[in-house]
Short mmCIF file of C-alpha atoms and ligand atoms in Angstrom, two decimals:
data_model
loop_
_atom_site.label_atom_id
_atom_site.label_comp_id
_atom_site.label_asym_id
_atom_site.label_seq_id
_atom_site.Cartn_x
_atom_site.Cartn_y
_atom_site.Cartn_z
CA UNK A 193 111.06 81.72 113.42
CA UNK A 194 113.43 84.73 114.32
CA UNK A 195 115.35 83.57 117.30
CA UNK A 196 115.33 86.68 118.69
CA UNK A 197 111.66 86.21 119.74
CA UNK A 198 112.03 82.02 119.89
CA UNK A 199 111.43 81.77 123.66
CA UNK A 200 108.35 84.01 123.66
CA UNK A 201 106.81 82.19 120.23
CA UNK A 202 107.43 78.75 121.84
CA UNK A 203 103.89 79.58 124.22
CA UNK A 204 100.87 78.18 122.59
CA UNK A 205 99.29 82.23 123.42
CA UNK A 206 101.47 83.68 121.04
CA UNK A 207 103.12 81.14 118.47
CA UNK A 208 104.33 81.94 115.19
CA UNK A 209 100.74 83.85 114.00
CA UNK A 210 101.13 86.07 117.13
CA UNK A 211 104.40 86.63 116.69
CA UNK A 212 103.87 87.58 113.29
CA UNK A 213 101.20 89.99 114.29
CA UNK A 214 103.04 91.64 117.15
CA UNK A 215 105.46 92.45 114.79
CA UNK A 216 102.62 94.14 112.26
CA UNK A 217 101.14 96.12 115.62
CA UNK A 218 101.24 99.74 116.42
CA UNK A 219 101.33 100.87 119.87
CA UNK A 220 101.64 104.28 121.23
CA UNK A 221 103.41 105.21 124.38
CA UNK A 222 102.16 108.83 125.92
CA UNK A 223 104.68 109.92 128.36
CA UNK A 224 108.38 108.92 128.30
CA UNK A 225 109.22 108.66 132.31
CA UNK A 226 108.95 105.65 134.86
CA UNK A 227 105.71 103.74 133.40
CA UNK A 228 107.22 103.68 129.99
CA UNK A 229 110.86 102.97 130.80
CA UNK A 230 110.21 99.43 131.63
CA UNK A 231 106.66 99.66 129.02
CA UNK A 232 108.95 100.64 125.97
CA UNK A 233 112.05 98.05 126.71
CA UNK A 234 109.58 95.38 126.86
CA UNK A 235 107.59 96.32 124.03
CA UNK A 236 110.79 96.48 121.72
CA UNK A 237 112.04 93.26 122.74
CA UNK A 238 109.02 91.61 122.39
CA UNK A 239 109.31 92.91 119.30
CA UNK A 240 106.10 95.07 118.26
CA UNK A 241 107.55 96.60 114.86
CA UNK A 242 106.03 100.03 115.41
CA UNK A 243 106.22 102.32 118.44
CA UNK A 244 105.53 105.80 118.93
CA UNK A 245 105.92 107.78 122.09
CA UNK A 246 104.67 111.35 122.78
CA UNK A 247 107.00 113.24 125.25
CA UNK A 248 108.18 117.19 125.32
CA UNK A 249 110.74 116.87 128.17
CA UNK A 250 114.20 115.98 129.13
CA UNK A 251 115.48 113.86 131.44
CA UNK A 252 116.77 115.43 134.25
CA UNK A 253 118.64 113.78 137.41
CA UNK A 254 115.99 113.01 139.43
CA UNK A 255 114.16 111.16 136.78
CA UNK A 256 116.84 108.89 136.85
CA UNK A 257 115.33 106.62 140.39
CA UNK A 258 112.56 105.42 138.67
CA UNK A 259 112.93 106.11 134.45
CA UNK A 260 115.47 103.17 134.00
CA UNK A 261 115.23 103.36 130.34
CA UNK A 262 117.63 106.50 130.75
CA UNK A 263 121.61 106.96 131.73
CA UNK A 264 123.61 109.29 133.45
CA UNK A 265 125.34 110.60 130.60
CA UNK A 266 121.78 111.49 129.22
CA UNK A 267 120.48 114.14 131.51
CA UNK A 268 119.31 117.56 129.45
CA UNK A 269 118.92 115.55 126.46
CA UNK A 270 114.92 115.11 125.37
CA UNK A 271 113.56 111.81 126.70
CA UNK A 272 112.12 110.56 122.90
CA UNK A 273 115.59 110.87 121.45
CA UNK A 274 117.23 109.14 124.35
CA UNK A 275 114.52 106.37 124.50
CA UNK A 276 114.95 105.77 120.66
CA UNK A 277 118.57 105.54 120.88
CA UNK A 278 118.45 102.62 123.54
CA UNK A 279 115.12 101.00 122.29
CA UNK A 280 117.14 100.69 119.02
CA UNK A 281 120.56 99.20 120.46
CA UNK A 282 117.87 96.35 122.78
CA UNK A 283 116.05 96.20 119.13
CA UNK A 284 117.11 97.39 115.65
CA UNK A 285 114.09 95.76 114.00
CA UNK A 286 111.71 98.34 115.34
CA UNK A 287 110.68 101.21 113.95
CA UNK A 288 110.28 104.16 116.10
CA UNK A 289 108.21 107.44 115.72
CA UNK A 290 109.24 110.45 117.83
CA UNK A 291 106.68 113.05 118.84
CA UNK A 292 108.56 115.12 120.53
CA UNK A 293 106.24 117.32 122.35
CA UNK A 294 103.69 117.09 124.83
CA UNK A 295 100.10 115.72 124.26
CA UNK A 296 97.52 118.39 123.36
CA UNK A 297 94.22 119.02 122.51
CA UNK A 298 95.34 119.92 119.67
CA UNK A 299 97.77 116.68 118.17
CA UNK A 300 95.85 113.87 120.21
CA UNK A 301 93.47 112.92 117.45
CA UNK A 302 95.98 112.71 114.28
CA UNK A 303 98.78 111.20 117.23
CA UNK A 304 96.43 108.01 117.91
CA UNK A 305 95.00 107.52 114.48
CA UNK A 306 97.72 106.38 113.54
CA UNK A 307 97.96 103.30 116.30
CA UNK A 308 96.30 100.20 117.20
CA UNK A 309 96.52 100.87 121.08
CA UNK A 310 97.67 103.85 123.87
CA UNK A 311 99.32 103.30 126.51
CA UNK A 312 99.11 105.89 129.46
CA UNK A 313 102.48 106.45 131.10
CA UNK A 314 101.82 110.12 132.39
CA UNK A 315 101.88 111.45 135.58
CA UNK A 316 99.31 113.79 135.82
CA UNK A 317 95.17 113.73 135.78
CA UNK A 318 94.74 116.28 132.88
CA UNK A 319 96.59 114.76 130.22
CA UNK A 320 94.77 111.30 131.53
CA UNK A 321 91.37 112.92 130.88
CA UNK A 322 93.33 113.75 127.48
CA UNK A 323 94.32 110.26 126.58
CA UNK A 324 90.52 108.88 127.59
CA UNK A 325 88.49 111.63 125.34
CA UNK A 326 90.46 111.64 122.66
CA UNK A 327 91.01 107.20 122.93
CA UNK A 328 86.85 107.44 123.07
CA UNK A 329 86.97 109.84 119.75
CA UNK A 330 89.54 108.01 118.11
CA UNK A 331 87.89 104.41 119.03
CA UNK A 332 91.07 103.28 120.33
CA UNK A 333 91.56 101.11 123.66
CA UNK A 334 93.98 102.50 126.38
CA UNK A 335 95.88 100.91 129.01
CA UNK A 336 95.96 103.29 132.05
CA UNK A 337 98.66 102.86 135.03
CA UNK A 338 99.11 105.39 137.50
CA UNK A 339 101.85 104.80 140.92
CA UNK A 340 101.54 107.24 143.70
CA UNK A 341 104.03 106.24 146.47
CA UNK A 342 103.70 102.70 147.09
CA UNK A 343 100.26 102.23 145.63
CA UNK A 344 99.97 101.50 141.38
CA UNK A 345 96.70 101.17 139.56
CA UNK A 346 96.06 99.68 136.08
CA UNK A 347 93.19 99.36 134.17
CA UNK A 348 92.42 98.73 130.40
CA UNK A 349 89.59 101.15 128.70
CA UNK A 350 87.83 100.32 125.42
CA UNK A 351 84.50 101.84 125.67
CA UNK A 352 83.69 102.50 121.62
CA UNK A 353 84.00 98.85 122.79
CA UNK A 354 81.28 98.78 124.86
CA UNK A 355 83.26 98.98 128.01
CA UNK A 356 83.71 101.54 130.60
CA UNK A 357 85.98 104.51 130.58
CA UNK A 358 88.16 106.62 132.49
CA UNK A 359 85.70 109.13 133.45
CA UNK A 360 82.97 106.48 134.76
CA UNK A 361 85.52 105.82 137.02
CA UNK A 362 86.47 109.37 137.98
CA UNK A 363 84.37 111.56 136.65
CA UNK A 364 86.18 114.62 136.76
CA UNK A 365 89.35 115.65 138.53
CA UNK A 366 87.75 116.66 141.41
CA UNK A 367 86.83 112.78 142.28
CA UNK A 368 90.45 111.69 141.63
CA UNK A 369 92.39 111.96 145.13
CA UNK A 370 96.11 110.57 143.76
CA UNK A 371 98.01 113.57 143.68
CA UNK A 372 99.77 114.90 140.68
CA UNK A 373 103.65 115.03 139.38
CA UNK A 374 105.84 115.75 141.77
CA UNK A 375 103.75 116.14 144.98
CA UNK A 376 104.54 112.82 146.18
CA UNK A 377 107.12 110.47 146.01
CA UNK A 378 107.59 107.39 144.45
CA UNK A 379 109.20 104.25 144.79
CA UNK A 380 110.74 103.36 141.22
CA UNK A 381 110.32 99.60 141.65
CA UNK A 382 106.52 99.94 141.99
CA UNK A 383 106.88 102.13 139.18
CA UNK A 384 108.64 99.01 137.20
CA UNK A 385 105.91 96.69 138.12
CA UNK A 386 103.15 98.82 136.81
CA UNK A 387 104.77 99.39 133.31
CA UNK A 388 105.92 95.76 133.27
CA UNK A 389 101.77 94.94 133.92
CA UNK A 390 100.97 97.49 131.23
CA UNK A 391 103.09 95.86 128.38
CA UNK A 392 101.78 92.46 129.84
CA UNK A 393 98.29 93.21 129.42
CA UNK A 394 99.20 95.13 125.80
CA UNK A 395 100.45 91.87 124.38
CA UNK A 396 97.46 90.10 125.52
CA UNK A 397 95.17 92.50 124.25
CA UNK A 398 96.98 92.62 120.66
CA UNK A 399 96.82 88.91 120.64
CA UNK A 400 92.99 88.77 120.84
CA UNK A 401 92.41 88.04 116.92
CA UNK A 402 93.34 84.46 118.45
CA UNK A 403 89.97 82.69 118.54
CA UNK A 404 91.37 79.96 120.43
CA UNK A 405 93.18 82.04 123.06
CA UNK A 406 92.60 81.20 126.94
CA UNK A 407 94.24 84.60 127.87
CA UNK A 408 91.62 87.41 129.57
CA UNK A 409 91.93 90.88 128.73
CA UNK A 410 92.03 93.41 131.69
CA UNK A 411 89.08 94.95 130.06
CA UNK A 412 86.65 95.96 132.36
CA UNK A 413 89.03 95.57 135.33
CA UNK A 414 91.07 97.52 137.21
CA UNK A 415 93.80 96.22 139.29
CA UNK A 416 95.34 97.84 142.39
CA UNK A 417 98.53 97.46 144.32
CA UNK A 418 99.68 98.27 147.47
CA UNK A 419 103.11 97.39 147.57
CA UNK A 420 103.68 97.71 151.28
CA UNK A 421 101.71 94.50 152.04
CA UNK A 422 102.53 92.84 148.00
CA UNK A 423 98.29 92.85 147.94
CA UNK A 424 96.70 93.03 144.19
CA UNK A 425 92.88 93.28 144.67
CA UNK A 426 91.23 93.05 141.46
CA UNK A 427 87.60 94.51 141.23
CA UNK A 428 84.98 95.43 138.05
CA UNK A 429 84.96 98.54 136.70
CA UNK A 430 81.23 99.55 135.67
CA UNK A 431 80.03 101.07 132.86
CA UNK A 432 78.49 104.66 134.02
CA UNK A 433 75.77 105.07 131.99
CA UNK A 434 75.37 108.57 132.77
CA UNK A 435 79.46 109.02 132.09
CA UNK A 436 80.53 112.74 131.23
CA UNK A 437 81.99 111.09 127.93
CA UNK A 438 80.92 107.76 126.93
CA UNK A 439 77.55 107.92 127.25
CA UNK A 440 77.27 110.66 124.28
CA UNK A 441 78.30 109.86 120.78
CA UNK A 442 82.01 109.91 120.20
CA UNK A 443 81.46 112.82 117.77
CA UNK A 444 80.17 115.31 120.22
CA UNK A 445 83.03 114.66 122.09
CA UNK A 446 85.01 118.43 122.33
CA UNK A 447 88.97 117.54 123.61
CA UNK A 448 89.84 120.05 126.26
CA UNK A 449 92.82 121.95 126.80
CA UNK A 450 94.83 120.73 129.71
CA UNK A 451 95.26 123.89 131.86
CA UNK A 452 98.21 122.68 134.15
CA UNK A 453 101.09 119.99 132.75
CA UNK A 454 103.70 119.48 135.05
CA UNK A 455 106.80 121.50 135.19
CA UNK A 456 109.23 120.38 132.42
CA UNK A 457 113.14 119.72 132.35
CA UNK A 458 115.06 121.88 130.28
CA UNK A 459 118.54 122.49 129.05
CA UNK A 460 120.26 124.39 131.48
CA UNK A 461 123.26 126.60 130.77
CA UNK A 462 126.09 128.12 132.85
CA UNK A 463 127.43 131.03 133.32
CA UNK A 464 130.85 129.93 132.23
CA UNK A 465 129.28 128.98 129.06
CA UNK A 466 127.64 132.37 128.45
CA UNK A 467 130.36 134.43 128.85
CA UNK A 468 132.18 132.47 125.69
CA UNK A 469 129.49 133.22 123.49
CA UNK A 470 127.16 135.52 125.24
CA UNK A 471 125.59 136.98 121.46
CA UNK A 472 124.14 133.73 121.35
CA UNK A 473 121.42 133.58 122.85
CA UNK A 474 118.37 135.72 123.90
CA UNK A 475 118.31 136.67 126.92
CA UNK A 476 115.08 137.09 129.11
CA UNK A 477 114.87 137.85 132.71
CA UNK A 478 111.57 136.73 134.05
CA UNK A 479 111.97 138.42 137.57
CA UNK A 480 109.57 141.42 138.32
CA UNK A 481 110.83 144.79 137.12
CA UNK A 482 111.48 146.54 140.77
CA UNK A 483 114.58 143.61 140.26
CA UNK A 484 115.30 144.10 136.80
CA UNK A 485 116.20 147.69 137.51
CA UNK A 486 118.34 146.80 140.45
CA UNK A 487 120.49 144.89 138.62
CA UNK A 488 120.15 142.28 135.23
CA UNK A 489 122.67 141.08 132.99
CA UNK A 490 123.48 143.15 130.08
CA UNK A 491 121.59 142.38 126.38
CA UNK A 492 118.77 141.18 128.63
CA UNK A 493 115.08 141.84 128.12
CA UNK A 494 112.87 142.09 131.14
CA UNK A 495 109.82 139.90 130.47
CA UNK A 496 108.23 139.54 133.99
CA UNK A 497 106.94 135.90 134.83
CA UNK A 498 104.08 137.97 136.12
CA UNK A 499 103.11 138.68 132.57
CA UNK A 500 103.56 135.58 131.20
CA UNK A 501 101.47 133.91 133.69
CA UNK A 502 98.57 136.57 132.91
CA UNK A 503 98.51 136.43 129.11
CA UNK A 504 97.36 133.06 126.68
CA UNK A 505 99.72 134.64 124.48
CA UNK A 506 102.99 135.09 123.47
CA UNK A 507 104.40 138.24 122.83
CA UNK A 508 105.02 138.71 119.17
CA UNK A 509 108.72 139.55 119.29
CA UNK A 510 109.92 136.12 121.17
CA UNK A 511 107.97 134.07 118.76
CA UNK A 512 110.23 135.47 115.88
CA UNK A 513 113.17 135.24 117.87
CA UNK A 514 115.62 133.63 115.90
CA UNK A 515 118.53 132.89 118.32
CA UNK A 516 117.93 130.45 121.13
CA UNK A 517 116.18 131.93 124.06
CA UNK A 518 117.86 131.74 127.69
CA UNK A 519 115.73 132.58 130.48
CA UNK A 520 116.97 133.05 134.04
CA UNK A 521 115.31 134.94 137.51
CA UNK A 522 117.02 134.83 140.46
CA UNK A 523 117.87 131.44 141.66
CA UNK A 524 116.35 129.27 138.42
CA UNK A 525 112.65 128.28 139.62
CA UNK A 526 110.63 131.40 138.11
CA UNK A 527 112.72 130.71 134.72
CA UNK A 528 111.34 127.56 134.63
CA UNK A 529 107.70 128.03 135.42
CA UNK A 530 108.35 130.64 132.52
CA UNK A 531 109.99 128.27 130.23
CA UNK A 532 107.14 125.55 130.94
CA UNK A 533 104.68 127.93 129.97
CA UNK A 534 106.20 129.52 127.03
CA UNK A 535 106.77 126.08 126.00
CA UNK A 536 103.09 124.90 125.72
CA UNK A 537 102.36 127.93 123.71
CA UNK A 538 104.47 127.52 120.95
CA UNK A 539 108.09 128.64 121.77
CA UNK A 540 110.92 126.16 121.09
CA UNK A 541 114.59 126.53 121.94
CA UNK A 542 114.47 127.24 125.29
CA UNK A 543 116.98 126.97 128.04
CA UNK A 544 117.61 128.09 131.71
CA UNK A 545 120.53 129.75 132.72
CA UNK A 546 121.68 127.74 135.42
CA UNK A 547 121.51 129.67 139.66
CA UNK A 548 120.06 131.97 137.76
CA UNK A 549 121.58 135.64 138.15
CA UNK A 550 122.71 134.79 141.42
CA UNK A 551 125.34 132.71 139.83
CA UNK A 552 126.12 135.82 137.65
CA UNK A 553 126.70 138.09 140.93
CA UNK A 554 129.98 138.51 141.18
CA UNK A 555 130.76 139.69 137.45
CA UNK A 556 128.08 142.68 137.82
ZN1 ZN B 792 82.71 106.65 130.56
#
């Protein structure tokens, strides 16, 4: 018996065979932020030998409240490469797949092929409809969790399982009242106690080859908290049988595109750090061009966020950019709308000059 794991193998639900198999499982983590900081440090030192997590962004400052898993001395970095660095010091016997962008329409199916079980630790409704069509298509069971202020929710899904699914519960966004991203706050130990539940059920659920085992998957359940009172209600989740998704074969299932994904973090650099080496980078300004031509900082391109937000594509030139492209408008929040966008097309490299030209105003 590793000792490592002794105190968890000593319970007659997991025992040596469970162990064994924990170790074997393959569990997928969408979204790298508050669910799956606590989610991913208990899954690798419970020791599940393969994790993957899904995540295009970078921790920023004010992730930092609730996403525990990250430090200080990590903000601008991306959130998989941080997470795998401290998952591995908690747990070098793990192995750890990086995807480091966000989850599409396009990467869902081949993403969860690959694992045994999803966990949901994203924070807004499309990318949950995401995780539930392509889970259904896939065949593969998902643990949901979702905190809006005080309030959590977690449920497990398995419906190529019979079960229900996401979308018998909320059938389309429109049903779904909890607000997305960053609309409401959030208190980051109610965040903890959600992704703690998650990894609780997840072991459960992965320990369910046990014939003998007394333990009751969440399946069919959804549990709520309100953490102002400390009241869990626990109530059945019922199969729709007219469900949007479930109740048509799995292989008529079409994924669709998430239209709106939360603004992302990106790497933000100053002006100071321009000036040293300002032929390397690209730079765009995103502000309309009645601004441009007042004034813009020399080398840049005017590539109004106007335009980007009116177009599916990217303009050819920027996609065969090959120096790293830094965008800036006038204070820093159009640049990163742009970036966000740019970035869920296709473009890579990105960064944000940071104030934006204003912090540039003197040297014009
Ligand atoms: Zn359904």
């Amino acid at each position: 018996m590793h000792k490592r794991y002794e105190r968890q193998s000593l319970l007659p639900e997991i025992g040596n065979e469970g162990q064994l198999h924990l170790e074997k499982s393959r569990v997928l983590m969408v979204g790298a932020g508050g669910l799956a900081s606590p989610a991913l440090l208990y899954l690798a030192s419970a020791g599940i030998g393969h994790i993957g997590i899904v995540d295009g962004d970078r921790v920023s400052e004010s992730n930092l409240q609730r996403q525990v898993l990250f430090h200080t001395s990590q903000v601008g970095k991306l959130k998989t490469e941080c997470a795998k660095e401290n998952l591995l010091r908690l747990n070098p016997n793990i192995h750890i797949e990086l995807y480091s962008e966000f989850l599409s329409a396009e990467n869902a199916i081949k993403i969860f092929s690959e694992y045994d079980l999803i966990l949901d630790g994203t924070d807004n409704f499309e990318t949950k409809y995401l995780i539930n069509d392509a889970a259904y298509k896939t065949g593969k069971p998902v643990i949901f969790a979702s905190v809006t202020a005080m309030d959590g929710q977690i449920a497990l899904f398995h419906p190529t399982h019979s079960g229900p699914c996401y979308r018998c519960l909320y059938p389309s966004q429109k049903n779904s009242r909890i607000q997305n991203c960053n609309e409401a706050g959030v208190m980051g130990s109610v965040v903890g106690i959600m992704g703690s539940m998650q990894v609780t059920e997840a072991i459960k659920f992965l320990l369910s080859f046990k014939r003998e085992s007394l333990l009751v998957s969440l399946e069919n359940f959804m549990i709520t908290l309100d953490a102002r009172d400390m009241t869990f209600f626990k109530r059945t989740i019922l199969k729709n049988k007219d469900c949007g998704l479930c109740s048509r074969s799995s292989h008529d299932v079409q994924l669709e595109r998430p239209s709106f994904l939360c603004e992302m973090n990106f790497a933000e650099v100053t002006h100071e750090t321009l000036q040293k080496d300002p032929c390397k980078y690209r730079l765009i300004d995103v502000r309309e061009p009645h601004e441009w031509r007042l004034n813009h900082i020399e080398s840049s391109e005017n590539f109004p966020l106007s335009q980007i937000q009116s177009t599916e594509t990217i303009d050819a030139t920027l996609l065969k950019s090959k120096d790293p492209i830094l965008l800036y408008c006038k204070t820093g929040n159009r640049a990163k709308t742009a970036a966000s966008l740019l970035f869920q097309r296709g473009l890579k490299n990105l960064s944000l000059l940071k104030g934006g030209i204003e912090s540039t105003q003197e040297h014009i």
